[in-house]
Short mmCIF file of N, CA, C and O in Angstrom, two decimals:
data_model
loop_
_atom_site.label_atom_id
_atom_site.label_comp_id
_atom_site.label_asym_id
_atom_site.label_seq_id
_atom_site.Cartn_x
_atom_site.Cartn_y
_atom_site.Cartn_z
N UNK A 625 0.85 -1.18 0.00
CA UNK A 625 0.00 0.00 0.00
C UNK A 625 0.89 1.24 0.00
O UNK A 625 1.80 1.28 0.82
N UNK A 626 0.65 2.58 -1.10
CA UNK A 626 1.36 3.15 -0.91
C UNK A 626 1.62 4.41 0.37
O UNK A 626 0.63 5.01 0.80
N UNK A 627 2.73 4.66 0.81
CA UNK A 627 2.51 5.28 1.72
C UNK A 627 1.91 6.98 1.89
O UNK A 627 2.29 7.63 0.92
N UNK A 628 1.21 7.69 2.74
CA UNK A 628 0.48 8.45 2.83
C UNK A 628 1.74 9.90 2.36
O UNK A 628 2.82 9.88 2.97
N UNK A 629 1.55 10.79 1.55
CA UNK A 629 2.58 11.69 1.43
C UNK A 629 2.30 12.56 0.79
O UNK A 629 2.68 12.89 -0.34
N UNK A 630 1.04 13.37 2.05
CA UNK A 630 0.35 14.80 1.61
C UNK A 630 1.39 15.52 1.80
O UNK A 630 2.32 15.22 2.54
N UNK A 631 1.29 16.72 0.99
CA UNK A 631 2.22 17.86 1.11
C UNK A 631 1.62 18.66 2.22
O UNK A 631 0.73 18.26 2.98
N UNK A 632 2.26 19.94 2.24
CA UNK A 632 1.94 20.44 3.16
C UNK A 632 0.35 22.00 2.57
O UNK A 632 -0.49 22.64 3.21
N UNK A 633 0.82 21.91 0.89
CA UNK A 633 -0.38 22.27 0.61
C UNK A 633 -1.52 22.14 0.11
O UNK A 633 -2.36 22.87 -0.42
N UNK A 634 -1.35 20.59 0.50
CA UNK A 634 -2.78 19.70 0.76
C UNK A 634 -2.96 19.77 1.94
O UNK A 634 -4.15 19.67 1.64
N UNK A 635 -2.97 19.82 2.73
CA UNK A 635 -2.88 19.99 3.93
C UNK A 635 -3.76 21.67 4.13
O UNK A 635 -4.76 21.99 4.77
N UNK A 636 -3.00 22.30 3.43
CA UNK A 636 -3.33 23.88 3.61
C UNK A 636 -5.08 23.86 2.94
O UNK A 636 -6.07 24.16 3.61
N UNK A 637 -5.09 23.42 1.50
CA UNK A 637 -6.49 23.14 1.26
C UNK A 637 -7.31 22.89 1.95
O UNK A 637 -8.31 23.58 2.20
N UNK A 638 -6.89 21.37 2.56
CA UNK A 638 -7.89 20.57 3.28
C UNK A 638 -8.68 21.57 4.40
O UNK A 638 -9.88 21.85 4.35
N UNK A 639 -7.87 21.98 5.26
CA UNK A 639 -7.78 22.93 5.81
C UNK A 639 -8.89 23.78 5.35
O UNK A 639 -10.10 23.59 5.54
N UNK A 640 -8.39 24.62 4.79
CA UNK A 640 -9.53 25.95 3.90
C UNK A 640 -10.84 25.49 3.93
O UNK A 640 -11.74 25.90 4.67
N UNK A 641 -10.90 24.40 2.87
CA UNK A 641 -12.38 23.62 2.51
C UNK A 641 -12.94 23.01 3.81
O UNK A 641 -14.10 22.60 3.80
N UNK A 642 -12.47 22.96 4.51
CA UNK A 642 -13.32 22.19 6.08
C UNK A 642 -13.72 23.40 6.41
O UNK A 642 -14.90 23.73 6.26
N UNK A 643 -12.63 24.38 6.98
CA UNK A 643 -12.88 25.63 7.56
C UNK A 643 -14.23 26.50 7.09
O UNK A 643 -14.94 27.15 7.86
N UNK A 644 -14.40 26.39 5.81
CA UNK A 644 -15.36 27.25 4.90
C UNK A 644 -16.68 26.51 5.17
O UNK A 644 -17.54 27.03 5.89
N UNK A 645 -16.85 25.31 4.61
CA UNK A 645 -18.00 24.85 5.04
C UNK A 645 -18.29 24.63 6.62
O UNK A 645 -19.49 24.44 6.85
N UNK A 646 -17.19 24.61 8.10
CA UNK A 646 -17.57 24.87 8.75
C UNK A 646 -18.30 25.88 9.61
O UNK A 646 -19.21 25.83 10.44
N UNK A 647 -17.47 26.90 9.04
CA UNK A 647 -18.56 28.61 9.33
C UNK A 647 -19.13 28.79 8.81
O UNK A 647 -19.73 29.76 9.28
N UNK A 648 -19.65 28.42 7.66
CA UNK A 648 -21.14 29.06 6.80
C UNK A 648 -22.32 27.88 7.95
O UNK A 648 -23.41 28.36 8.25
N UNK A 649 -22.10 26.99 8.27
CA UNK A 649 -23.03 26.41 9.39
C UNK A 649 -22.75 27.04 10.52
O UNK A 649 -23.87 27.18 11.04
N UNK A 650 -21.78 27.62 11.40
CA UNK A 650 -21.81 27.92 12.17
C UNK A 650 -22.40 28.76 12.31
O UNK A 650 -23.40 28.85 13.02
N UNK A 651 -21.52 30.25 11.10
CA UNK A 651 -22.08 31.51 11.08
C UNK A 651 -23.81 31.36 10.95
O UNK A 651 -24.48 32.09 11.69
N UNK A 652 -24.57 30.35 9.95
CA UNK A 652 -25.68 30.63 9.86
C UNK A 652 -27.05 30.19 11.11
O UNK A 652 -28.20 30.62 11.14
N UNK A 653 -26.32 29.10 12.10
CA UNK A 653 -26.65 28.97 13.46
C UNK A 653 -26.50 30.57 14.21
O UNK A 653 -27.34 31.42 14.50
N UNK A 654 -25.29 30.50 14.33
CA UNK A 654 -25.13 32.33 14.95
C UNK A 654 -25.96 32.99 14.71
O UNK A 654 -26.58 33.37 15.71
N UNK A 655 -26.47 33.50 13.38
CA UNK A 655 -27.37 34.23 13.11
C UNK A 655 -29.09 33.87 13.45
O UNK A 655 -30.03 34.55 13.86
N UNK A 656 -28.99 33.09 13.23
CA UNK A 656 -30.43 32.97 13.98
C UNK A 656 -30.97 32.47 14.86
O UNK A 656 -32.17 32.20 14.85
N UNK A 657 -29.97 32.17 16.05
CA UNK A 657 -29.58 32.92 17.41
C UNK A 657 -29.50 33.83 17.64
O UNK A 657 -30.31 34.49 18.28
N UNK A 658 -28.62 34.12 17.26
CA UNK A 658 -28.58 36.40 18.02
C UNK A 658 -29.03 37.49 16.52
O UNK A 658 -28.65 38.65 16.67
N UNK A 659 -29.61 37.28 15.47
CA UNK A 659 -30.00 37.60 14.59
C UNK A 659 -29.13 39.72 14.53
O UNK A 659 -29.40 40.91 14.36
N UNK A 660 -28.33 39.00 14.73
CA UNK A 660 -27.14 39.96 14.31
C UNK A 660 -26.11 39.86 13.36
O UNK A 660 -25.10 39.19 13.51
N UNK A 661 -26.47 40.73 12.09
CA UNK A 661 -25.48 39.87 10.76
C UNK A 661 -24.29 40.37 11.23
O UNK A 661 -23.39 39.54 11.33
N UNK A 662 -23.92 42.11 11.73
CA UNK A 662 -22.58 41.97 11.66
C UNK A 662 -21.69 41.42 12.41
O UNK A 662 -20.55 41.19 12.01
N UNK A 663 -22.20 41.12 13.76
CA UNK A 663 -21.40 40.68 14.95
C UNK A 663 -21.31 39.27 14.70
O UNK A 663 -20.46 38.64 15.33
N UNK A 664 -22.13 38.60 13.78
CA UNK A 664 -21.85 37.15 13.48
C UNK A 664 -20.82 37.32 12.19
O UNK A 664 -19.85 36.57 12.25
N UNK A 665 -20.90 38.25 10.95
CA UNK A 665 -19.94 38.18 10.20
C UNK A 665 -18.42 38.63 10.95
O UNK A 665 -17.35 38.26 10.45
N UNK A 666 -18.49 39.46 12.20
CA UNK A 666 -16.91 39.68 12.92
C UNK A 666 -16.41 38.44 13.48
O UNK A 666 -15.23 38.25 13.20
N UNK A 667 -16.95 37.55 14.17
CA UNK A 667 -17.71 36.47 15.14
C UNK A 667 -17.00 35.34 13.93
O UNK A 667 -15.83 34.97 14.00
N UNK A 668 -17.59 35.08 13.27
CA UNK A 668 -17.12 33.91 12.31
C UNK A 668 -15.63 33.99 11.57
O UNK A 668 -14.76 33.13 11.45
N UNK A 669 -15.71 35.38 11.12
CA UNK A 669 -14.35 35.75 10.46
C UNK A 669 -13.30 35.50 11.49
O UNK A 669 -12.91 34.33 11.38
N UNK A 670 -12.80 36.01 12.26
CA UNK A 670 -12.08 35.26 13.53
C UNK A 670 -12.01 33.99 13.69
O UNK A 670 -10.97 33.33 13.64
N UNK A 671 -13.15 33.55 13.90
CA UNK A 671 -13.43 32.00 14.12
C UNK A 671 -12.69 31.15 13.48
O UNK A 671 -12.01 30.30 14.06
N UNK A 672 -12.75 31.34 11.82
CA UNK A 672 -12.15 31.04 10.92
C UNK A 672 -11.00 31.11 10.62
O UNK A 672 -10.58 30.22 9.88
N UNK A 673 -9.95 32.27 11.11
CA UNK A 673 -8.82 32.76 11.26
C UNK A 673 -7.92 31.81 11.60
O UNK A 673 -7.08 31.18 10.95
N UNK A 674 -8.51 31.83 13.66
CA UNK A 674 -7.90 31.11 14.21
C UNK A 674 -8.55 29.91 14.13
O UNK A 674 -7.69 29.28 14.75
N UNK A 675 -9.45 29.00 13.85
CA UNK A 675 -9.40 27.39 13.07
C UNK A 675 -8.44 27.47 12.10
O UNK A 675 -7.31 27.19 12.49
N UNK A 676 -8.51 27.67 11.34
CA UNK A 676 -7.57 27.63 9.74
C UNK A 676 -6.16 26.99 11.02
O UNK A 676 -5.89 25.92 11.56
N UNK A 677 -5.54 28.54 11.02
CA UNK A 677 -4.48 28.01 11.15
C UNK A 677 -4.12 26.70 12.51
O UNK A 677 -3.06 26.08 12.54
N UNK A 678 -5.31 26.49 13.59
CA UNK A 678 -4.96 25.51 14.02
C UNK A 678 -5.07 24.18 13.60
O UNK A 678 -4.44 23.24 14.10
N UNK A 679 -6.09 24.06 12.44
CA UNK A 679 -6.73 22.62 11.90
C UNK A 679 -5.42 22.32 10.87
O UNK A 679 -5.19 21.17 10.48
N UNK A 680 -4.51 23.61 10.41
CA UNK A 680 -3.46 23.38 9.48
C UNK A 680 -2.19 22.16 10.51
O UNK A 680 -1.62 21.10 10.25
N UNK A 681 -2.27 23.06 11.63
CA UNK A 681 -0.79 22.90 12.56
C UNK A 681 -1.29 21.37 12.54
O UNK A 681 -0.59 20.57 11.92
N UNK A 682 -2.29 20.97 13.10
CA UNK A 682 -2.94 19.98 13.66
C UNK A 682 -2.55 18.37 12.90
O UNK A 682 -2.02 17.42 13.47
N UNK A 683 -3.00 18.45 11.41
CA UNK A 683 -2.94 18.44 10.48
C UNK A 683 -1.43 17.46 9.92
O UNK A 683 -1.13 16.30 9.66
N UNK A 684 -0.91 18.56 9.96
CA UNK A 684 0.61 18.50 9.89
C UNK A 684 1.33 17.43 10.59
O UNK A 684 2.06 16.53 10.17
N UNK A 685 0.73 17.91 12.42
CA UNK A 685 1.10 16.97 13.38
C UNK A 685 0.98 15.71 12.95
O UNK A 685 1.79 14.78 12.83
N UNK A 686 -0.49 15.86 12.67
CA UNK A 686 -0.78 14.09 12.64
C UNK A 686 -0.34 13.03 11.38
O UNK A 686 -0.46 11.80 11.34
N UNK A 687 0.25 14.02 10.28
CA UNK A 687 1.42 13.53 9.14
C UNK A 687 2.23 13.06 9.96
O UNK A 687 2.66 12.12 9.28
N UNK A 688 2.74 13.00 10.84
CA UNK A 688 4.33 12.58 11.18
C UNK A 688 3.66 11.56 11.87
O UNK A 688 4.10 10.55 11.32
N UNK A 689 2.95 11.24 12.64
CA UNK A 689 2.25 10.06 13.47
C UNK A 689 1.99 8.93 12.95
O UNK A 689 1.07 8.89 12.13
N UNK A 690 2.48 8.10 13.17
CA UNK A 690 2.66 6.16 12.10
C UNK A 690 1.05 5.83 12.83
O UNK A 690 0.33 5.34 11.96
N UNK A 691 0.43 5.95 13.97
CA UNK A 691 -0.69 5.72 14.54
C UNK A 691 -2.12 5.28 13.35
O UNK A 691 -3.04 6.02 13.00
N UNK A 692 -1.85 3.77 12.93
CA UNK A 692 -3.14 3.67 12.19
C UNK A 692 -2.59 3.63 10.32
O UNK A 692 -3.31 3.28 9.38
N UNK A 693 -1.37 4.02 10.24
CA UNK A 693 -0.82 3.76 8.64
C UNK A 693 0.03 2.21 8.77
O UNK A 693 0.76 1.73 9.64
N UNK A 694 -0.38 1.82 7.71
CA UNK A 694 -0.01 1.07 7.03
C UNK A 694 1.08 1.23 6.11
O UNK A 694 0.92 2.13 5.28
N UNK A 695 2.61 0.30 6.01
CA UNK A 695 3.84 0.15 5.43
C UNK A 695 3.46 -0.14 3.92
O UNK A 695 4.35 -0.34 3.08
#
């Protein structure tokens, strides 16, 4: 089986595309909860910021981890 050998800007994608479809659900929960567009568009944008770059780091980490791959 060949072995797993995402780059790091697959990784960066993957990243993005989770991130994106995760705040358009979030943000659109937010909103109709506190039915405040801009404090949910400040609110999410952040959100997103700091996810991105931790789901990237995260990510990364778990490239180097043999836990569950196959030789």
């Amino acid at each position: 089986m060949k072995r797993d050998t995402s780059t790091p800007k697959r990784s960066f994608v993957k990243a993005v595309s989770w991130e994106t479809f995760s705040n358009l659900v979030c943000g659109g929960l937010a909103y109709g909860w506190f039915g405040d567009l801009t404090s949910c568009i400040a609110f999410t944008a952040v959100c997103f910021l700091v996810k991105l770059v931790l789901f990237y780091y995260h990510e990364r980490i778990w490239h180097q981890v043999s836990f569950g791959k196959r030789a």
